Amino acid sequence: MNDDQKSKGANKSLPLFYNDSFIVSFVIILLSSILLYFTFQFDIVPPILNRGIQPATFPKALLILIIFLTIITYLLSLKNSWKKQKKLPTSFYLTLSSFILFILISKFLDFFLGISILSIIVSFFWGEKRILYLLLVGIIFPLFVFIFFEVVLGLRFPAGIITNFYYS
Amino acid sequence: MENLSLIFAPLFSYKLLIVLFFGTIFGLILGVLPGLGPTTGGALILPFTMTLDPLSAIVLLTAIYCAGTYGGAITAILINTPGTPAAAATCLDGYPLAQKGEAGRALGMATVSSVIGGIASVIVLIFFAPLLANLAYEFGQPEYFALAIFGLTMLASIGEGSPIKNLIAGAFGILISTVGKDFMTSIDRFTFGVNELTEGIGFIPVVVGLFALSEMLTQSTLINQIFNRVALKAVKLPSLDDYKKTWKTILRSSGIGSFIGVLPAEGGTVASLIGYAEAKRWSKKPEEFGKGSIEGIAGAEAANNAATGGAMVPTLALGIPGSATTAVILTGLIIHGVRPGPDLFREQPEFLYGIFGSMLIANVLFFVLGFFGAKIFARITLVPNKILWPMIFAVSVCGTYSLNQSIIDVWIMLLFGVIGFFMRRYGFSVVPVIIGLILGELVEGTLRQSLVIFDGNWFMFLKRPIALTFFILSLIALSFPLIKKNKKNDKI
């Protein structure tokens, strides 16, 4: 028995809620159902202005199609279970968290500070411990990008503690 | 004759030659780096093209497309990791041949067959695109709707993924296109009170998120991965014996690649897999495949590069992307105010033939650069991910922000990065999302306008011969994966 078969077998023996196909299908159907609910809140166009179909009809049809296809995918997975995925490593969660940190810093402090901090965190947790290289990815490269976009493309970046200093 | 002079016009424009040169180098770098590729690269470079005139911008994108598709072969052969998905089939024989100490021979064959495939497909493009554009004059709204549906159903047979998952992803892409003000009635849809969403979700944040950011998250799970790089002395031109063995394969794969490329939504990945499978089927020594067969490399590489010109046919003639990268090129055209379709052929032939000529030159350029520079380009893979990906993040964020100067676009990009990561993790291809997003407005718009024409009678679609043909083709496209699966089961 090869590794793939082993992992498939392992996935099949898992309880329902730990099964990838169940979780993924459940999430898709749940999100689609929420969006479907929202389509019922769309404004209705009076018949005289309505061209063809109501604005909500097309998204509704798409969401119903997604739900229908997801149910089929799940039923098919009962026969041929999905390959069991490996557990995600810590480096993934750290990278994902750095995205959230970037959003917070870019919103409340500074856009480029956000890029610098994310770059340093990602590089460091992916194994880069040399200060020079961390400075390269965290300060020198973002600075180069900033100047390039600012000078060559004439772009104005959002206000922030560092960008304000530059613009003033 | 006049068209011929238009095709070679880029040769006499130093500006276009410079753009082509840098586009080809950039394409090769993107192709070599696993996880990047012409689609992501094209999306990243799109904001920069705003400083260029429309022709230079599209020439840059097409050069990246051609060179990036070939560049994937370098990594496939030397480190057994396809630089682009289209080079996956090249790994099967390229790496085993390189392990035998014949990396130069493998790369030489990949380079030559890519160039032949690429040039053959541009010839197909030059002759076939104007014909298709002329045919498109017969298209009304119902025909465009049926064509877009055909393009979407073709998603079912993209790559090796599950057809149903591809269709879910395609429907998701169309759903994204419905966000914002409804273009016919100005009713808000899925805006949730966010003003920036009334304009809809942009293509670039979604593409950069789904391709670049999701790949960054994927790379975060592989930080301990070690590549075994095979040493390369120099790229060798194929010997006379190799040419004798492979010329039929190269020609066959060039034809297959061009044909697959023309089909809406299909692209280099599908073309190379079919090209490889056919090379094996027709080979006198099929048992050598997977062990370093030179025919295997030729079959896969000629096909994936032949798909580049093929994929440009529906993109330019109909405004329907032939692949994920041509969806980016299509966006580039729209951003620069160029509307693809039959009128483009009539009103701006110099623009179109400039693109055709540039694609021909790009193929010659990547032959020269690939032949003499493969060793240098291969060294780019030595840049560690811990340095490379934070830099790509910085460019992705600034590039996405720059198009509309909107921070919301950056957040959308991050969100799609996470969505893309989980989609790929659970076997959903992200390519259908891109195709769905770009076709979404066309599908909905033409459907609603057709229903106005037909006074709400859906059966009128079946009374339009061209539309009916596309619907029948759509049914075939949907049933094809099932037939393929049954055939596979029969063999087992």
XYZ file of C-alpha atoms in Angstrom:
660
model
C 0.000 0.000 0.000
C 1.515 3.323 -0.994
C 1.517 6.513 1.088
C -1.342 8.033 -0.834
C -3.597 5.056 -0.257
C -2.627 5.004 3.400
C -3.482 8.654 3.825
C -6.764 8.209 1.941
C -7.663 5.353 4.223
C -6.760 7.375 7.251
C -9.043 10.190 6.141
C -11.950 7.794 5.603
C -11.725 6.413 9.130
C -11.871 9.869 10.718
C -15.051 11.057 12.443
C -17.312 13.256 10.287
C -16.218 16.604 11.736
C -12.511 15.849 11.236
C -13.011 14.888 7.625
C -11.551 17.449 5.186
C -14.274 16.980 2.592
C -16.989 17.501 5.216
C -15.357 20.610 6.694
C -14.661 22.202 3.300
C -18.145 21.407 1.960
C -19.735 22.660 5.176
C -17.807 25.962 5.029
C -18.654 26.527 1.342
C -22.341 25.749 1.873
C -22.503 27.893 5.014
C -20.885 30.924 3.341
C -22.980 30.464 0.196
C -26.152 30.248 2.284
C -25.251 33.470 4.121
C -24.619 35.221 0.802
C -27.839 33.742 -0.577
C -29.663 35.263 2.385
C -28.142 38.655 1.511
C -29.370 38.399 -2.091
C -32.921 38.503 -0.708
C -32.072 41.903 0.800
C -31.150 43.434 -2.593
C -33.460 46.163 -3.843
C -36.157 45.015 -6.245
C -36.404 46.944 -9.491
C -39.924 47.944 -10.584
C -41.076 46.073 -13.705
C -40.878 49.198 -15.877
C -37.143 49.622 -15.155
C -36.306 45.962 -14.972
C -34.285 44.755 -17.955
C -34.398 41.012 -18.390
C -34.056 39.718 -14.844
C -33.867 41.200 -11.339
C -30.333 42.173 -10.141
C -30.564 39.488 -7.442
C -31.499 36.644 -9.789
C -28.079 36.013 -11.286
C -26.148 35.903 -7.970
C -28.925 33.718 -6.521
C -28.585 31.259 -9.398
C -24.808 31.169 -8.971
C -25.015 30.539 -5.227
C -27.558 27.770 -5.689
C -25.271 26.239 -8.332
C -22.291 26.419 -5.941
C -24.289 24.767 -3.151
C -25.557 22.067 -5.511
C -22.064 21.311 -6.895
C -20.588 21.288 -3.387
C -23.158 18.708 -2.261
C -22.218 16.555 -5.263
C -18.512 16.951 -4.411
C -19.181 15.874 -0.842
C -21.253 12.863 -1.910
C -18.499 11.825 -4.321
C -15.961 12.160 -1.509
C -17.864 9.501 0.438
C -16.910 7.060 -2.316
C -13.421 8.388 -3.020
C -12.184 10.224 0.031
C -9.875 13.223 -0.307
C -6.186 12.963 0.333
C -5.473 13.709 3.990
C -3.568 16.965 4.327
C -0.587 17.321 6.615
C -0.939 19.522 9.670
C 0.035 23.107 8.917
C 3.402 24.097 10.438
C 3.959 26.998 12.850
C 5.654 29.012 10.084
C 2.324 29.113 8.218
C 0.436 30.519 11.205
C 3.197 33.060 11.815
C 3.047 34.199 8.180
C -0.743 34.404 8.351
C -0.550 36.383 11.603
C 1.945 38.748 9.992
C -0.715 39.535 7.346
C -3.097 40.592 10.128
C -0.320 42.595 11.785
C 0.349 44.280 8.440
C -3.324 45.299 8.138
C -3.305 46.776 11.647
C -0.013 48.640 11.234
C -0.864 49.953 7.760
C -4.259 51.151 8.983
C -3.228 52.761 12.267
C 0.476 53.614 11.887
C 2.053 53.541 8.455
C 1.740 51.616 5.221
C 5.489 51.214 4.692
C 6.135 50.452 8.329
C 3.647 47.609 7.875
C 5.565 46.277 4.862
C 8.911 46.565 6.687
C 7.709 44.804 9.822
C 6.017 42.012 7.842
C 9.124 41.504 5.729
C 11.382 41.258 8.774
C 9.004 38.924 10.647
C 8.520 36.609 7.672
C 12.205 36.529 6.802
C 13.185 35.919 10.436
C 10.691 33.140 11.081
C 11.530 31.488 7.771
C 15.081 31.137 9.050
C 16.993 34.312 8.207
C 18.997 35.375 11.273
C 21.635 37.595 9.630
C 21.037 41.248 10.481
C 22.322 42.527 7.135
C 19.842 40.421 5.173
C 17.011 41.332 7.509
C 17.829 44.989 6.919
C 17.911 44.332 3.187
C 14.409 42.821 3.068
C 12.942 44.979 5.837
C 14.330 48.430 5.088
C 16.467 48.746 1.959
C 14.125 46.918 -0.441
C 10.863 48.560 0.784
C 12.662 51.925 0.585
C 13.690 51.157 -2.985
C 10.100 50.138 -3.838
C 8.749 53.288 -2.191
C 11.098 55.565 -4.135
C 10.422 53.706 -7.372
C 6.643 53.978 -7.061
C 6.835 57.540 -5.802
C 9.295 58.880 -8.386
C 8.708 56.726 -11.480
C 4.962 56.128 -11.194
C 4.182 59.372 -9.343
C 2.151 57.496 -6.761
C 1.117 59.001 -3.448
C 1.013 56.496 -0.621
C -1.423 56.676 2.315
C -0.544 59.005 5.149
C 1.346 57.566 8.109
C 4.085 58.389 10.577
C 6.935 57.681 8.143
C 5.280 58.700 4.873
C 4.147 62.016 6.405
C 7.736 62.672 7.368
C 8.798 62.103 3.752
C 5.987 64.162 2.236
C 6.498 67.067 4.586
C 2.237 42.161 -47.904
C 1.104 45.223 -45.995
C 0.339 43.033 -42.985
C 3.783 41.463 -43.259
C 5.403 44.867 -42.950
C 3.181 45.576 -39.919
C 4.302 42.294 -38.324
C 7.962 43.221 -38.584
C 7.421 46.856 -37.591
C 8.536 46.208 -33.958
C 11.972 45.265 -35.323
C 12.411 48.869 -36.393
C 11.257 50.424 -33.156
C 14.106 50.640 -30.624
C 11.554 51.339 -27.874
C 9.641 48.118 -28.564
C 12.888 46.167 -28.852
C 13.985 47.419 -25.413
C 10.570 46.520 -23.959
C 10.790 43.077 -25.600
C 14.294 42.499 -24.271
C 13.393 43.364 -20.682
C 10.055 41.547 -20.954
C 11.845 38.404 -22.096
C 14.440 38.591 -19.310
C 11.755 39.267 -16.719
C 9.639 36.426 -18.135
C 12.566 34.020 -17.924
C 13.253 35.004 -14.307
C 9.574 34.545 -13.412
C 9.419 31.229 -15.229
C 12.496 29.928 -13.461
C 11.256 30.774 -9.978
C 8.903 28.040 -8.727
C 5.619 29.475 -7.531
C 5.798 32.571 -9.680
C 5.253 32.424 -13.427
C 3.846 34.549 -16.229
C 0.372 34.933 -14.693
C 1.575 36.251 -11.340
C 4.379 38.191 -12.998
C 2.022 39.744 -15.523
C -0.336 40.795 -12.738
C 2.558 42.265 -10.720
C 3.912 44.195 -13.686
C 0.509 45.481 -14.836
C 0.573 48.658 -12.691
C 4.014 49.518 -14.094
C 2.675 49.330 -17.645
C 0.596 52.430 -16.953
C 3.699 54.469 -17.733
C 3.894 52.882 -21.204
C 1.818 53.377 -24.340
C -0.770 50.599 -24.999
C 1.304 48.711 -27.590
C 4.475 48.695 -25.465
C 2.429 47.595 -22.438
C 0.875 44.623 -24.238
C 4.175 43.740 -25.912
C 5.790 43.642 -22.467
C 3.043 41.347 -21.150
C 3.181 39.004 -24.153
C 7.005 38.800 -23.949
C 6.643 37.809 -20.290
C 4.035 35.233 -21.313
C 6.207 33.611 -24.016
C 9.487 33.662 -22.081
C 7.870 32.729 -18.755
C 6.268 29.646 -20.286
C 9.659 28.473 -21.558
C 11.525 29.499 -18.368
C 9.596 26.914 -16.349
C 11.486 24.183 -18.204
C 14.870 25.293 -16.794
C 13.839 24.565 -13.207
C 11.878 21.490 -14.250
C 15.012 19.979 -15.765
C 17.583 21.124 -13.212
C 15.763 20.836 -9.867
C 12.802 18.611 -10.743
C 10.378 21.382 -9.766
C 8.363 22.990 -12.554
C 8.907 26.737 -12.578
C 5.385 27.034 -13.995
C 2.496 24.513 -13.953
C 2.873 24.229 -17.744
C 6.333 22.706 -17.245
C 5.092 19.907 -14.966
C 5.223 17.334 -17.785
C 8.786 18.434 -18.623
C 9.969 17.238 -15.200
C 8.990 13.666 -16.054
C 11.820 13.207 -18.541
C 13.869 16.377 -18.182
C 15.104 15.676 -14.671
C 15.942 11.978 -15.239
C 17.934 12.972 -18.334
C 19.731 15.691 -16.355
C 20.554 13.139 -13.641
C 22.265 11.062 -16.304
C 24.653 13.988 -16.841
C 22.800 15.292 -19.900
C 21.250 18.457 -18.480
C 22.665 20.507 -21.376
C 21.085 18.190 -23.948
C 17.740 18.252 -22.125
C 17.738 22.054 -21.922
C 18.818 22.326 -25.563
C 15.880 20.209 -26.670
C 13.495 22.128 -24.380
C 14.729 25.424 -25.855
C 14.506 24.359 -29.495
C 11.100 22.682 -29.177
C 9.730 25.652 -27.197
C 10.829 28.062 -29.910
C 9.396 25.932 -32.717
C 6.128 25.490 -30.799
C 5.996 29.194 -29.989
C 6.647 30.348 -33.561
C 4.180 27.817 -35.018
C 1.510 29.116 -32.673
C 2.147 32.734 -33.626
C 1.639 31.730 -37.267
C -1.665 30.128 -36.228
C -2.504 33.353 -34.421
C -1.697 35.514 -37.446
C -3.941 33.481 -39.766
C -6.660 32.299 -37.421
C -7.361 35.358 -35.248
C -8.568 37.571 -38.140
C -10.803 34.706 -39.380
C -12.331 34.265 -35.944
C -12.755 38.017 -35.625
C -14.627 38.079 -38.950
C -16.868 35.289 -37.712
C -17.518 37.299 -34.571
C -19.270 39.950 -36.673
C -22.111 37.446 -36.837
C -22.304 37.359 -33.041
C -25.026 39.139 -31.160
C -25.634 39.124 -27.405
C -27.082 35.561 -27.337
C -24.066 34.204 -29.245
C -21.631 35.933 -26.889
C -23.549 34.523 -23.935
C -23.363 31.006 -25.379
C -19.652 31.476 -26.144
C -18.929 32.652 -22.595
C -20.834 29.631 -21.244
C -18.730 27.397 -23.495
C -15.584 29.049 -22.102
C -16.789 28.404 -18.573
C -17.734 24.784 -19.183
C -14.245 24.231 -20.587
C -13.071 24.906 -17.042
C -14.327 21.427 -16.176
C -11.450 19.901 -18.089
C -8.653 22.203 -16.913
C -5.608 20.289 -15.665
C -5.878 17.246 -13.485
C -8.176 18.728 -10.860
C -11.716 17.586 -10.202
C -14.091 18.925 -12.896
C -16.771 19.734 -10.319
C -14.300 21.601 -8.118
C -13.180 23.577 -11.177
C -16.798 24.484 -11.903
C -17.335 25.568 -8.277
C -14.219 27.748 -8.552
C -15.450 29.184 -11.869
C -18.871 29.988 -10.377
C -17.087 31.630 -7.438
C -15.144 33.793 -9.917
C -18.377 34.904 -11.605
C -19.908 35.597 -8.201
C -17.004 37.953 -7.398
C -17.780 39.843 -10.609
C -21.306 40.558 -9.331
C -19.992 42.571 -6.357
C -20.693 46.299 -6.689
C -23.317 48.366 -8.449
C -25.374 46.370 -10.913
C -24.368 47.821 -14.292
C -27.931 47.781 -15.663
C -29.930 49.041 -12.693
C -27.297 50.591 -10.354
C -28.547 48.455 -7.451
C -25.839 47.649 -4.871
C -24.926 43.967 -4.608
C -22.739 42.471 -1.848
C -21.270 45.883 -0.972
C -22.193 45.620 2.741
C -22.149 49.400 3.020
C -18.492 49.702 1.965
C -18.244 52.580 -0.520
C -15.106 51.238 -2.219
C -16.950 48.028 -3.116
C -19.581 49.814 -5.191
C -17.072 49.902 -8.064
C -16.707 46.135 -7.767
C -13.713 43.972 -6.932
C -10.745 44.640 -9.183
C -9.025 41.955 -11.188
C -5.479 42.708 -10.011
C -6.066 42.316 -6.233
C -7.743 38.968 -6.900
C -5.037 37.682 -9.269
C -2.121 38.841 -7.109
C -3.819 37.418 -4.026
C -4.742 34.075 -5.575
C -1.387 33.536 -7.259
C 1.371 35.447 -5.426
C 0.094 35.675 -1.849
C -1.367 32.166 -1.740
C 1.977 30.892 -3.034
C 3.737 32.821 -0.273
C 1.551 31.004 2.266
C 2.292 27.700 0.508
C 6.016 28.442 0.662
C 5.651 29.128 4.399
C 4.741 25.455 4.797
C 7.806 24.344 2.830
C 10.604 26.359 4.411
C 12.648 23.263 5.172
C 12.400 21.939 1.623
C 15.774 21.321 -0.030
C 16.201 21.274 -3.805
C 18.745 18.977 -5.381
C 20.123 20.953 -8.262
C 21.751 19.088 -11.107
C 24.978 20.657 -12.366
C 24.808 22.315 -15.770
C 27.911 22.948 -17.850
C 26.355 24.463 -20.978
C 23.186 24.164 -23.026
C 23.759 21.977 -26.085
C 21.904 22.260 -29.362
C 20.172 18.964 -30.184
C 22.205 16.591 -32.340
C 21.074 15.475 -35.803
C 20.057 12.173 -34.251
C 17.892 13.979 -31.681
C 16.235 16.008 -34.426
C 15.479 12.810 -36.348
C 13.909 11.298 -33.242
C 11.815 14.315 -32.335
C 10.805 16.366 -35.372
C 7.476 14.611 -35.749
C 6.802 14.972 -32.018
C 7.632 18.681 -32.098
C 5.328 19.307 -35.055
C 2.512 17.219 -33.549
C 2.811 18.943 -30.176
C 2.954 22.356 -31.842
C -0.360 21.547 -33.508
C -1.879 20.155 -30.320
C -0.678 23.119 -28.263
C -1.999 25.681 -30.735
C -5.384 23.944 -30.886
C -5.693 23.573 -27.095
C -4.611 27.182 -26.687
C -7.388 28.420 -28.976
C -10.024 26.721 -26.809
C -11.327 29.228 -24.282
C -9.938 28.845 -20.749
C -7.527 26.031 -21.586
C -3.831 26.833 -21.583
C -0.256 25.615 -21.507
C -0.726 23.149 -18.642
C -3.401 21.131 -20.424
C -1.516 21.450 -23.733
C 1.756 20.114 -22.288
C 0.046 17.152 -20.602
C -1.721 16.192 -23.827
C 1.409 16.883 -25.898
C 3.411 14.623 -23.598
C 0.783 11.855 -23.604
C 0.565 11.935 -27.411
C 4.359 11.902 -27.753
C 4.386 8.746 -25.653
C 1.526 7.170 -27.591
C 3.209 7.703 -30.963
C 6.744 6.916 -29.802
C 8.625 3.840 -31.000
C 10.131 3.586 -27.523
C 7.341 4.470 -25.059
C 9.103 2.458 -22.353
C 11.794 5.192 -22.217
C 9.260 7.797 -21.122
C 9.741 8.812 -17.508
C 13.357 7.675 -17.628
C 14.834 10.565 -19.605
C 13.228 10.364 -23.046
C 14.218 13.251 -25.310
C 10.855 12.885 -27.103
C 9.041 13.434 -23.804
C 10.795 16.773 -23.299
C 10.118 17.835 -26.901
C 6.440 16.788 -26.694
C 5.726 18.720 -23.512
C 7.734 21.848 -24.296
C 6.586 22.328 -27.898
C 2.964 21.977 -26.731
C 3.085 24.404 -23.796
C 4.757 27.129 -25.823
C 2.452 26.507 -28.771
C -0.456 27.245 -26.439
C 0.769 30.836 -25.976
C -0.087 31.964 -29.507
C -3.202 29.792 -29.562
C -4.497 31.324 -26.332
C -4.101 34.801 -27.789
C -6.550 33.950 -30.608
C -9.831 34.061 -28.601
C -8.374 36.766 -26.352
C -7.811 39.220 -29.190
C -10.580 38.120 -31.567
C -13.400 37.670 -29.064
C -12.265 39.097 -25.739
C -12.496 35.610 -24.195
C -9.258 34.610 -22.415
C -7.567 31.478 -23.696
C -5.664 30.966 -20.428
C -5.031 32.546 -17.019
C -2.132 34.636 -18.353
C -4.130 35.876 -21.320
C -6.791 36.932 -18.789
C -4.102 39.236 -17.343
C -3.219 40.443 -20.867
C -6.922 41.044 -21.511
C -7.065 43.172 -18.362
C -4.007 45.043 -19.624
C -5.803 45.752 -22.888
C -8.905 47.013 -21.084
C -6.868 49.166 -18.653
C -5.158 50.782 -21.627
C -8.480 51.494 -23.306
C -8.217 48.813 -25.993
C -11.394 46.774 -26.452
C -10.560 43.333 -27.895
C -12.910 41.962 -30.526
C -13.598 42.170 -34.240
C -13.528 45.982 -34.310
C -9.961 45.945 -33.097
C -8.926 44.062 -36.227
C -10.614 46.583 -38.474
C -9.694 49.767 -36.658
C -6.217 49.110 -35.266
C -4.457 46.503 -37.441
C -1.041 48.058 -36.735
C -1.613 47.468 -33.022
C -2.535 43.816 -33.513
C 0.189 43.014 -36.002
C 2.637 44.759 -33.671
C 1.638 42.222 -31.007
C 1.999 39.315 -33.451
C 5.432 40.510 -34.552
C 6.554 41.072 -30.989
C 5.542 37.526 -30.067
C 7.666 36.204 -32.922
C 10.631 38.293 -31.788
C 10.087 37.267 -28.150
C 10.384 33.622 -29.216
C 13.683 34.310 -30.964
C 14.906 36.357 -27.996
C 14.181 33.685 -25.411
C 15.916 31.171 -27.653
C 19.091 33.271 -27.579
C 18.806 34.224 -23.909
C 17.789 30.709 -22.895
C 20.566 29.115 -24.888
C 23.341 31.328 -23.606
C 21.905 32.361 -20.270
C 20.143 29.260 -18.872
C 23.039 28.699 -16.490
C 22.697 32.226 -15.087
C 18.897 32.053 -14.902
C 19.163 28.720 -13.097
C 21.232 30.431 -10.414
C 18.238 32.637 -9.580
C 16.713 29.607 -7.886
C 19.537 29.918 -5.350
C 17.955 33.091 -3.937
C 16.497 31.792 -0.673
C 12.748 31.996 -0.168
C 13.261 33.809 3.139
C 14.691 36.738 1.123
C 12.668 36.410 -2.080
C 9.104 36.199 -0.742
C 9.167 39.229 1.593
C 10.375 41.202 -1.439
C 7.564 39.811 -3.599
C 5.151 40.781 -0.825
C 6.393 44.398 -0.917
C 5.996 44.587 -4.714
C 2.576 42.862 -4.585
C 1.225 45.265 -1.987
C 2.534 48.406 -3.708
C 1.518 47.205 -7.167
C -2.006 46.389 -6.021
C -2.315 49.701 -4.190
C -1.010 51.698 -7.125
C -3.766 50.910 -9.641
C -6.612 52.645 -7.783
C -4.647 54.029 -4.826
C -7.014 52.083 -2.616
C -6.015 50.387 0.625
C -9.174 48.255 0.352
C -7.625 46.657 -2.757
C -4.633 45.615 -0.628
C -6.897 43.995 1.945
C -8.854 42.244 -0.782
C -5.540 40.929 -2.117
C -4.629 39.570 1.330
C -8.056 37.981 1.712
C -7.739 36.269 -1.670
C -4.254 35.132 -0.718
C -5.755 33.194 2.174
C -8.702 31.941 0.087
C -6.298 30.849 -2.660
C -4.100 28.981 -0.199
C -6.996 26.943 1.170
C -8.444 26.384 -2.294
C -5.186 24.882 -3.502
C -4.743 22.893 -0.313
C -8.074 21.172 -0.845
C -7.703 20.557 -4.576
C -9.530 23.579 -6.030
C -7.617 25.205 -8.884
C -7.444 29.005 -8.685
C -7.314 29.448 -12.479
C -11.118 29.002 -12.931
C -11.705 31.831 -10.438
C -9.703 34.180 -12.659
C -11.467 33.055 -15.835
C -14.857 33.268 -14.090
C -14.088 36.750 -12.806
C -13.134 38.069 -16.220
C -16.058 36.377 -17.992
C -18.580 37.170 -15.269
C -19.685 40.553 -16.522
C -19.904 39.245 -20.086
C -22.033 36.265 -19.015
C -24.473 38.278 -16.956
C -24.594 41.247 -19.310
C -25.215 39.223 -22.446
C -27.748 36.999 -20.668
C -29.803 39.942 -19.493
C -29.581 41.783 -22.793
C -30.528 38.594 -24.650
C -33.556 38.156 -22.429
C -34.588 41.723 -23.223
C -34.246 40.924 -26.955
C -36.146 37.644 -26.530
C -38.800 39.251 -24.346
C -37.941 36.859 -21.530
C -38.327 33.723 -23.652
C -35.346 31.456 -22.786
C -36.108 28.983 -25.579
C -35.223 31.635 -28.159
C -31.543 30.876 -27.426
C -32.057 27.521 -29.125
C -33.311 29.186 -32.289
C -29.949 30.888 -32.863
C -27.709 28.391 -34.735
C -24.355 29.744 -33.512
C -25.578 29.947 -29.918
C -27.013 26.436 -30.181
C -23.667 25.147 -31.493
C -21.868 26.645 -28.489
C -24.425 25.117 -26.117
C -23.874 21.698 -27.685
C -20.105 22.188 -27.395
C -20.640 23.159 -23.758
C -22.491 19.894 -23.126
C -19.644 17.989 -24.762
C -17.102 19.925 -22.665
C -19.029 19.019 -19.513
C -19.345 15.355 -20.397
C -15.731 15.007 -21.608
C -14.226 14.575 -18.112
C -16.823 11.876 -17.362
C -15.977 10.016 -20.594
C -12.263 10.347 -19.786
C -12.855 8.957 -16.295
C -14.870 6.012 -17.598
C -12.154 5.236 -20.154
C -9.563 5.274 -17.370
C -11.681 2.902 -15.284
C -12.085 0.569 -18.285
C -8.320 0.401 -18.666
C -7.902 -0.441 -14.987
